[in-house]
Amino acid sequence: MSVDMRALTDDYIAIIGTSCRFPGVSSAAEFWELLKDGRSVVPGKLERVDEFDPSFFGVSPREAAAMDPQQRLALELAWEALEDSGIAPLSLQGRSAGVFVGAMWDDYAMLTHRQAPAAVGQHAMTGLARSIIANRVSYALGLRGPSITVDTGQSSSLVAVHQAAQALRTGECTLALAGGVNLALAPESAERSEKFGGLSPDGECRTFDAQANGYVRGEGGGIVVLKRLSDALADRDRILCVIRGSAVNNDGGGPGLTVPHQAAQEEVIGLACARAGIDPAAVQYVELHGTGTRVGDRIEAAALGTAFGRERPSGNPLRIGSVKTNLGHLEGAAGVAGLIKAVLSIRYRLIPASLNFTEPPADIPLNSLRLRVQTELGPWPREADSLVAGVSSFGMGGTNAHVIVEEAPEGSGLVAEGAGVAPSVVPSVVPWVVSGRGVGALRAQAGRLLSHVGGGVSLVDVGWSLAGRAALEDRAVVVGSSGEELVAGLEALARGESAPGLIAGGAVGGRLAVLFSGQGSQRLGMGRELYERFPVFAEAFDAACVALDAELGAGVGVRGVVFGSEAGLLDRTVFTQAALFAVEVALFRLVESLGVRP
């Protein structure tokens, strides 16, 4: 992003965190591996959608049984996205944070009413209503901003992202969670899709290919965490990507209610580029709606060629691809899946392959449209320029959405592995903090962390990230100066055993207090290492010593006594108490600078 654009940072929206769940994929990191390796999970199903930890979100088991699994999935994705952004979810209670979730099916309600009508009880209305998907997240996290479940058909989740960005720009909220969920649970919804005529009979999605014959239904969901770019920069957030502009429109009287309209698609792309203040020729890649239907692909290609290709040199075609070839069509969550793919592609500066493409049909003249399907993992076409992508999502009723995203501005804290703002001083001993709701959950968290801290991790980065997570009721801290010590402590915690450097217990209610030790705890050199490593400690210690020296008038400075070699001098009461006071004040200022407030 060029410097002259910084004045527009209130209009631009920063993506500071993501989460996603697809068949065989439980994180953005795993999603990138799937994309990078060119793998497909079509026609997979999301496993264990019946499993849920209700107590974690304050939900009773009876109420959880009545909840649409899409609500449960949205809760988990929202929590994980916030943690990915470095925000402890419970820290947002009472804040003006919005939730915008796209969803289009009511399969669980259909199953409940058909198979277990006797189970319809007091929790059925909130458990089965689609509107509650977003509301449940807002309630569980105590968020006071807009809370909206969006249903515009297959474009629902990208429309949700657009609405979230608009709410941030107008000040309706200061942070937003946006995305979508999609679970295909009832045979009836599959039958409707089949009779609609869009499904691939051979179970493959071949976007823009001559053999394209429809889409395959997919399951999963994704959430992105959004802030105004100005706020994200001020908060020193890790910025994954920037939404420069977006637009939503409708086909409105096209050739048919469910037939895509080329002019409307061209219009929504043009509006998004105009709002982003960007020349369409500067867009290097577009993540397609790309269902793999003959009519839909032909119209989308023509619209892209007109909107993006007219001013583009023949030797610089627009790269295009569709995540539906990897995941299938996530329907209400399709748009956010494409958006997260685009974000990851920009973050890692590589464009993954769009699968199952050999050659286009005769009615999609890619060369004359200045389009090229990305058929292998490769670099961006103009890496020297700022990386810019478009993302399209179209609903069967004609509601179209397009989002323009760009790489993060320089100096935003983004690095290749996604590290946040690192501590300015690296300690010699590192704490890893783990918490959970229940001892079993605490041990499980330790086991899960063990699987992620193999060779090559930064001990400080892991500790930094863990410290920003929610502090739940059952807690433990593992302290060590090496990876071996920290891993040994985690292993003991996972087994429910004790170990050196491991402290575990439960949080108790009440206000935080600080206790200063009394005479007898003094020793020569106490605080020296902290003095040398932490300026805030040194400044507070020096200030205390100056004030004490002026009062004592003993001819020997307190700092000289503490850092000296005469234990007998330090053991004299006048110096013992002065030295302990100076060290403890400095210790207090140090922990205060880290956010501890008694």
JSON list of C-alpha atoms in Angstrom, two decimals, residues 103-233:
[
{"chain": "A", "resi": 103, "resn": "ALA", "atom": "CA", "xyz": [-26.16, -19.35, 6.47]},
{"chain": "A", "resi": 104, "resn": "MET", "atom": "CA", "xyz": [-28.84, -20.67, 4.13]},
{"chain": "A", "resi": 105, "resn": "TRP", "atom": "CA", "xyz": [-30.05, -24.08, 5.34]},
{"chain": "A", "resi": 106, "resn": "ASP", "atom": "CA", "xyz": [-32.29, -25.26, 8.20]},
{"chain": "A", "resi": 107, "resn": "ASP", "atom": "CA", "xyz": [-31.44, -28.96, 7.97]},
{"chain": "A", "resi": 108, "resn": "TYR", "atom": "CA", "xyz": [-31.31, -29.56, 11.72]},
{"chain": "A", "resi": 109, "resn": "ALA", "atom": "CA", "xyz": [-34.77, -28.08, 12.19]},
{"chain": "A", "resi": 110, "resn": "MET", "atom": "CA", "xyz": [-36.02, -30.31, 9.39]},
{"chain": "A", "resi": 111, "resn": "LEU", "atom": "CA", "xyz": [-34.49, -33.40, 11.00]},
{"chain": "A", "resi": 112, "resn": "THR", "atom": "CA", "xyz": [-35.77, -32.51, 14.45]},
{"chain": "A", "resi": 113, "resn": "HIS", "atom": "CA", "xyz": [-39.34, -32.02, 13.35]},
{"chain": "A", "resi": 114, "resn": "ARG", "atom": "CA", "xyz": [-39.33, -35.14, 11.20]},
{"chain": "A", "resi": 115, "resn": "GLN", "atom": "CA", "xyz": [-37.43, -37.63, 13.37]},
{"chain": "A", "resi": 116, "resn": "ALA", "atom": "CA", "xyz": [-37.93, -36.45, 16.94]},
{"chain": "A", "resi": 117, "resn": "PRO", "atom": "CA", "xyz": [-41.01, -34.24, 17.27]},
{"chain": "A", "resi": 118, "resn": "ALA", "atom": "CA", "xyz": [-41.26, -35.22, 20.94]},
{"chain": "A", "resi": 119, "resn": "ALA", "atom": "CA", "xyz": [-37.87, -33.58, 21.48]},
{"chain": "A", "resi": 120, "resn": "VAL", "atom": "CA", "xyz": [-39.22, -30.17, 20.54]},
{"chain": "A", "resi": 121, "resn": "GLY", "atom": "CA", "xyz": [-39.17, -28.38, 23.89]},
{"chain": "A", "resi": 122, "resn": "GLN", "atom": "CA", "xyz": [-38.43, -25.03, 25.44]},
{"chain": "A", "resi": 123, "resn": "HIS", "atom": "CA", "xyz": [-35.04, -24.70, 23.70]},
{"chain": "A", "resi": 124, "resn": "ALA", "atom": "CA", "xyz": [-36.32, -25.55, 20.21]},
{"chain": "A", "resi": 125, "resn": "MET", "atom": "CA", "xyz": [-37.16, -22.00, 19.16]},
{"chain": "A", "resi": 126, "resn": "THR", "atom": "CA", "xyz": [-33.70, -20.62, 19.94]},
{"chain": "A", "resi": 127, "resn": "GLY", "atom": "CA", "xyz": [-31.99, -23.83, 18.96]},
{"chain": "A", "resi": 128, "resn": "LEU", "atom": "CA", "xyz": [-33.49, -24.08, 15.49]},
{"chain": "A", "resi": 129, "resn": "ALA", "atom": "CA", "xyz": [-33.99, -20.45, 14.40]},
{"chain": "A", "resi": 130, "resn": "ARG", "atom": "CA", "xyz": [-31.40, -19.41, 11.82]},
{"chain": "A", "resi": 131, "resn": "SER", "atom": "CA", "xyz": [-31.29, -15.86, 13.23]},
{"chain": "A", "resi": 132, "resn": "ILE", "atom": "CA", "xyz": [-29.82, -17.19, 16.46]},
{"chain": "A", "resi": 133, "resn": "ILE", "atom": "CA", "xyz": [-26.60, -18.38, 14.74]},
{"chain": "A", "resi": 134, "resn": "ALA", "atom": "CA", "xyz": [-25.12, -14.89, 14.98]},
{"chain": "A", "resi": 135, "resn": "ASN", "atom": "CA", "xyz": [-27.00, -13.98, 18.15]},
{"chain": "A", "resi": 136, "resn": "ARG", "atom": "CA", "xyz": [-25.60, -17.01, 19.97]},
{"chain": "A", "resi": 137, "resn": "VAL", "atom": "CA", "xyz": [-22.05, -15.80, 19.34]},
{"chain": "A", "resi": 138, "resn": "SER", "atom": "CA", "xyz": [-22.87, -12.28, 20.54]},
{"chain": "A", "resi": 139, "resn": "TYR", "atom": "CA", "xyz": [-24.53, -13.64, 23.68]},
{"chain": "A", "resi": 140, "resn": "ALA", "atom": "CA", "xyz": [-21.75, -16.09, 24.55]},
{"chain": "A", "resi": 141, "resn": "LEU", "atom": "CA", "xyz": [-19.03, -13.44, 24.21]},
{"chain": "A", "resi": 142, "resn": "GLY", "atom": "CA", "xyz": [-21.03, -10.50, 25.58]},
{"chain": "A", "resi": 143, "resn": "LEU", "atom": "CA", "xyz": [-20.79, -8.44, 22.38]},
{"chain": "A", "resi": 144, "resn": "ARG", "atom": "CA", "xyz": [-22.97, -5.33, 22.06]},
{"chain": "A", "resi": 145, "resn": "GLY", "atom": "CA", "xyz": [-22.59, -4.53, 18.35]},
{"chain": "A", "resi": 146, "resn": "PRO", "atom": "CA", "xyz": [-24.88, -5.57, 15.47]},
{"chain": "A", "resi": 147, "resn": "SER", "atom": "CA", "xyz": [-25.65, -9.31, 15.38]},
{"chain": "A", "resi": 148, "resn": "ILE", "atom": "CA", "xyz": [-27.03, -10.48, 12.05]},
{"chain": "A", "resi": 149, "resn": "THR", "atom": "CA", "xyz": [-27.50, -13.82, 10.31]},
{"chain": "A", "resi": 150, "resn": "VAL", "atom": "CA", "xyz": [-27.40, -13.15, 6.57]},
{"chain": "A", "resi": 151, "resn": "ASP", "atom": "CA", "xyz": [-29.24, -15.29, 4.01]},
{"chain": "A", "resi": 152, "resn": "THR", "atom": "CA", "xyz": [-28.74, -14.28, 0.39]},
{"chain": "A", "resi": 153, "resn": "GLY", "atom": "CA", "xyz": [-28.33, -17.86, -0.72]},
{"chain": "A", "resi": 154, "resn": "GLN", "atom": "CA", "xyz": [-24.88, -18.91, -1.87]},
{"chain": "A", "resi": 155, "resn": "SER", "atom": "CA", "xyz": [-23.48, -15.38, -1.53]},
{"chain": "A", "resi": 156, "resn": "SER", "atom": "CA", "xyz": [-24.49, -15.13, 2.16]},
{"chain": "A", "resi": 157, "resn": "SER", "atom": "CA", "xyz": [-21.05, -15.19, 3.79]},
{"chain": "A", "resi": 158, "resn": "LEU", "atom": "CA", "xyz": [-19.39, -12.68, 1.45]},
{"chain": "A", "resi": 159, "resn": "VAL", "atom": "CA", "xyz": [-22.40, -10.38, 1.82]},
{"chain": "A", "resi": 160, "resn": "ALA", "atom": "CA", "xyz": [-21.90, -10.79, 5.60]},
{"chain": "A", "resi": 161, "resn": "VAL", "atom": "CA", "xyz": [-18.28, -9.64, 5.21]},
{"chain": "A", "resi": 162, "resn": "HIS", "atom": "CA", "xyz": [-19.45, -6.63, 3.16]},
{"chain": "A", "resi": 163, "resn": "GLN", "atom": "CA", "xyz": [-22.03, -5.70, 5.82]},
{"chain": "A", "resi": 164, "resn": "ALA", "atom": "CA", "xyz": [-19.46, -6.04, 8.58]},
{"chain": "A", "resi": 165, "resn": "ALA", "atom": "CA", "xyz": [-17.06, -3.73, 6.73]},
{"chain": "A", "resi": 166, "resn": "GLN", "atom": "CA", "xyz": [-19.82, -1.18, 6.25]},
{"chain": "A", "resi": 167, "resn": "ALA", "atom": "CA", "xyz": [-20.74, -1.33, 9.95]},
{"chain": "A", "resi": 168, "resn": "LEU", "atom": "CA", "xyz": [-17.11, -0.66, 10.86]},
{"chain": "A", "resi": 169, "resn": "ARG", "atom": "CA", "xyz": [-16.91, 2.30, 8.49]},
{"chain": "A", "resi": 170, "resn": "THR", "atom": "CA", "xyz": [-20.06, 3.89, 9.91]},
{"chain": "A", "resi": 171, "resn": "GLY", "atom": "CA", "xyz": [-18.99, 3.32, 13.52]},
{"chain": "A", "resi": 172, "resn": "GLU", "atom": "CA", "xyz": [-21.74, 0.85, 14.41]},
{"chain": "A", "resi": 173, "resn": "CYS", "atom": "CA", "xyz": [-19.01, -1.39, 15.80]},
{"chain": "A", "resi": 174, "resn": "THR", "atom": "CA", "xyz": [-15.27, -1.19, 16.48]},
{"chain": "A", "resi": 175, "resn": "LEU", "atom": "CA", "xyz": [-14.54, -4.84, 15.70]},
{"chain": "A", "resi": 176, "resn": "ALA", "atom": "CA", "xyz": [-16.46, -7.40, 13.68]},
{"chain": "A", "resi": 177, "resn": "LEU", "atom": "CA", "xyz": [-16.61, -11.15, 13.23]},
{"chain": "A", "resi": 178, "resn": "ALA", "atom": "CA", "xyz": [-17.83, -12.06, 9.75]},
{"chain": "A", "resi": 179, "resn": "GLY", "atom": "CA", "xyz": [-18.18, -15.26, 7.76]},
{"chain": "A", "resi": 180, "resn": "GLY", "atom": "CA", "xyz": [-20.48, -18.20, 7.31]},
{"chain": "A", "resi": 181, "resn": "VAL", "atom": "CA", "xyz": [-21.31, -21.81, 8.16]},
{"chain": "A", "resi": 182, "resn": "ASN", "atom": "CA", "xyz": [-22.80, -24.63, 6.12]},
{"chain": "A", "resi": 183, "resn": "LEU", "atom": "CA", "xyz": [-23.79, -28.15, 7.13]},
{"chain": "A", "resi": 184, "resn": "ALA", "atom": "CA", "xyz": [-25.71, -30.50, 4.82]},
{"chain": "A", "resi": 185, "resn": "LEU", "atom": "CA", "xyz": [-27.51, -32.69, 7.37]},
{"chain": "A", "resi": 186, "resn": "ALA", "atom": "CA", "xyz": [-30.88, -33.55, 5.84]},
{"chain": "A", "resi": 187, "resn": "PRO", "atom": "CA", "xyz": [-31.51, -35.66, 2.71]},
{"chain": "A", "resi": 188, "resn": "GLU", "atom": "CA", "xyz": [-34.23, -33.19, 1.70]},
{"chain": "A", "resi": 189, "resn": "SER", "atom": "CA", "xyz": [-31.75, -30.35, 1.10]},
{"chain": "A", "resi": 190, "resn": "ALA", "atom": "CA", "xyz": [-29.64, -32.65, -1.08]},
{"chain": "A", "resi": 191, "resn": "GLU", "atom": "CA", "xyz": [-32.74, -33.66, -3.03]},
{"chain": "A", "resi": 192, "resn": "ARG", "atom": "CA", "xyz": [-33.65, -30.01, -3.60]},
{"chain": "A", "resi": 193, "resn": "SER", "atom": "CA", "xyz": [-30.14, -29.25, -4.85]},
{"chain": "A", "resi": 194, "resn": "GLU", "atom": "CA", "xyz": [-30.24, -32.24, -7.19]},
{"chain": "A", "resi": 195, "resn": "LYS", "atom": "CA", "xyz": [-33.63, -31.32, -8.63]},
{"chain": "A", "resi": 196, "resn": "PHE", "atom": "CA", "xyz": [-32.43, -27.75, -9.08]},
{"chain": "A", "resi": 197, "resn": "GLY", "atom": "CA", "xyz": [-30.07, -29.23, -11.64]},
{"chain": "A", "resi": 198, "resn": "GLY", "atom": "CA", "xyz": [-26.69, -27.86, -10.56]},
{"chain": "A", "resi": 199, "resn": "LEU", "atom": "CA", "xyz": [-25.01, -30.94, -9.04]},
{"chain": "A", "resi": 200, "resn": "SER", "atom": "CA", "xyz": [-22.16, -32.77, -10.75]},
{"chain": "A", "resi": 201, "resn": "PRO", "atom": "CA", "xyz": [-23.15, -36.37, -11.46]},
{"chain": "A", "resi": 202, "resn": "ASP", "atom": "CA", "xyz": [-19.56, -37.63, -11.14]},
{"chain": "A", "resi": 203, "resn": "GLY", "atom": "CA", "xyz": [-18.69, -35.87, -7.87]},
{"chain": "A", "resi": 204, "resn": "GLU", "atom": "CA", "xyz": [-16.08, -33.44, -9.24]},
{"chain": "A", "resi": 205, "resn": "CYS", "atom": "CA", "xyz": [-16.07, -29.66, -9.65]},
{"chain": "A", "resi": 206, "resn": "ARG", "atom": "CA", "xyz": [-14.36, -28.57, -12.90]},
{"chain": "A", "resi": 207, "resn": "THR", "atom": "CA", "xyz": [-14.55, -24.80, -12.90]},
{"chain": "A", "resi": 208, "resn": "PHE", "atom": "CA", "xyz": [-14.21, -23.21, -16.38]},
{"chain": "A", "resi": 209, "resn": "ASP", "atom": "CA", "xyz": [-13.26, -26.59, -17.86]},
{"chain": "A", "resi": 210, "resn": "ALA", "atom": "CA", "xyz": [-14.73, -28.12, -21.01]},
{"chain": "A", "resi": 211, "resn": "GLN", "atom": "CA", "xyz": [-15.86, -31.13, -18.94]},
{"chain": "A", "resi": 212, "resn": "ALA", "atom": "CA", "xyz": [-17.61, -28.99, -16.31]},
{"chain": "A", "resi": 213, "resn": "ASN", "atom": "CA", "xyz": [-20.94, -30.52, -15.36]},
{"chain": "A", "resi": 214, "resn": "GLY", "atom": "CA", "xyz": [-21.93, -28.96, -12.04]},
{"chain": "A", "resi": 215, "resn": "TYR", "atom": "CA", "xyz": [-20.84, -28.55, -8.45]},
{"chain": "A", "resi": 216, "resn": "VAL", "atom": "CA", "xyz": [-20.47, -30.84, -5.43]},
{"chain": "A", "resi": 217, "resn": "ARG", "atom": "CA", "xyz": [-21.89, -29.78, -2.06]},
{"chain": "A", "resi": 218, "resn": "GLY", "atom": "CA", "xyz": [-19.35, -29.07, 0.67]},
{"chain": "A", "resi": 219, "resn": "GLU", "atom": "CA", "xyz": [-19.48, -28.53, 4.42]},
{"chain": "A", "resi": 220, "resn": "GLY", "atom": "CA", "xyz": [-17.66, -26.26, 6.82]},
{"chain": "A", "resi": 221, "resn": "GLY", "atom": "CA", "xyz": [-17.29, -22.62, 7.66]},
{"chain": "A", "resi": 222, "resn": "GLY", "atom": "CA", "xyz": [-14.98, -19.72, 8.22]},
{"chain": "A", "resi": 223, "resn": "ILE", "atom": "CA", "xyz": [-14.76, -16.47, 10.18]},
{"chain": "A", "resi": 224, "resn": "VAL", "atom": "CA", "xyz": [-12.57, -13.40, 9.69]},
{"chain": "A", "resi": 225, "resn": "VAL", "atom": "CA", "xyz": [-11.89, -10.75, 12.35]},
{"chain": "A", "resi": 226, "resn": "LEU", "atom": "CA", "xyz": [-12.14, -7.21, 11.02]},
{"chain": "A", "resi": 227, "resn": "LYS", "atom": "CA", "xyz": [-11.13, -3.75, 12.27]},
{"chain": "A", "resi": 228, "resn": "ARG", "atom": "CA", "xyz": [-10.80, -0.36, 10.68]},
{"chain": "A", "resi": 229, "resn": "LEU", "atom": "CA", "xyz": [-7.25, -0.20, 9.36]},
{"chain": "A", "resi": 230, "resn": "SER", "atom": "CA", "xyz": [-6.53, 2.93, 11.41]},
{"chain": "A", "resi": 231, "resn": "ASP", "atom": "CA", "xyz": [-7.54, 1.10, 14.60]},
{"chain": "A", "resi": 232, "resn": "ALA", "atom": "CA", "xyz": [-5.53, -1.99, 13.70]},
{"chain": "A", "resi": 233, "resn": "LEU", "atom": "CA", "xyz": [-2.42, 0.10, 13.05]}
]
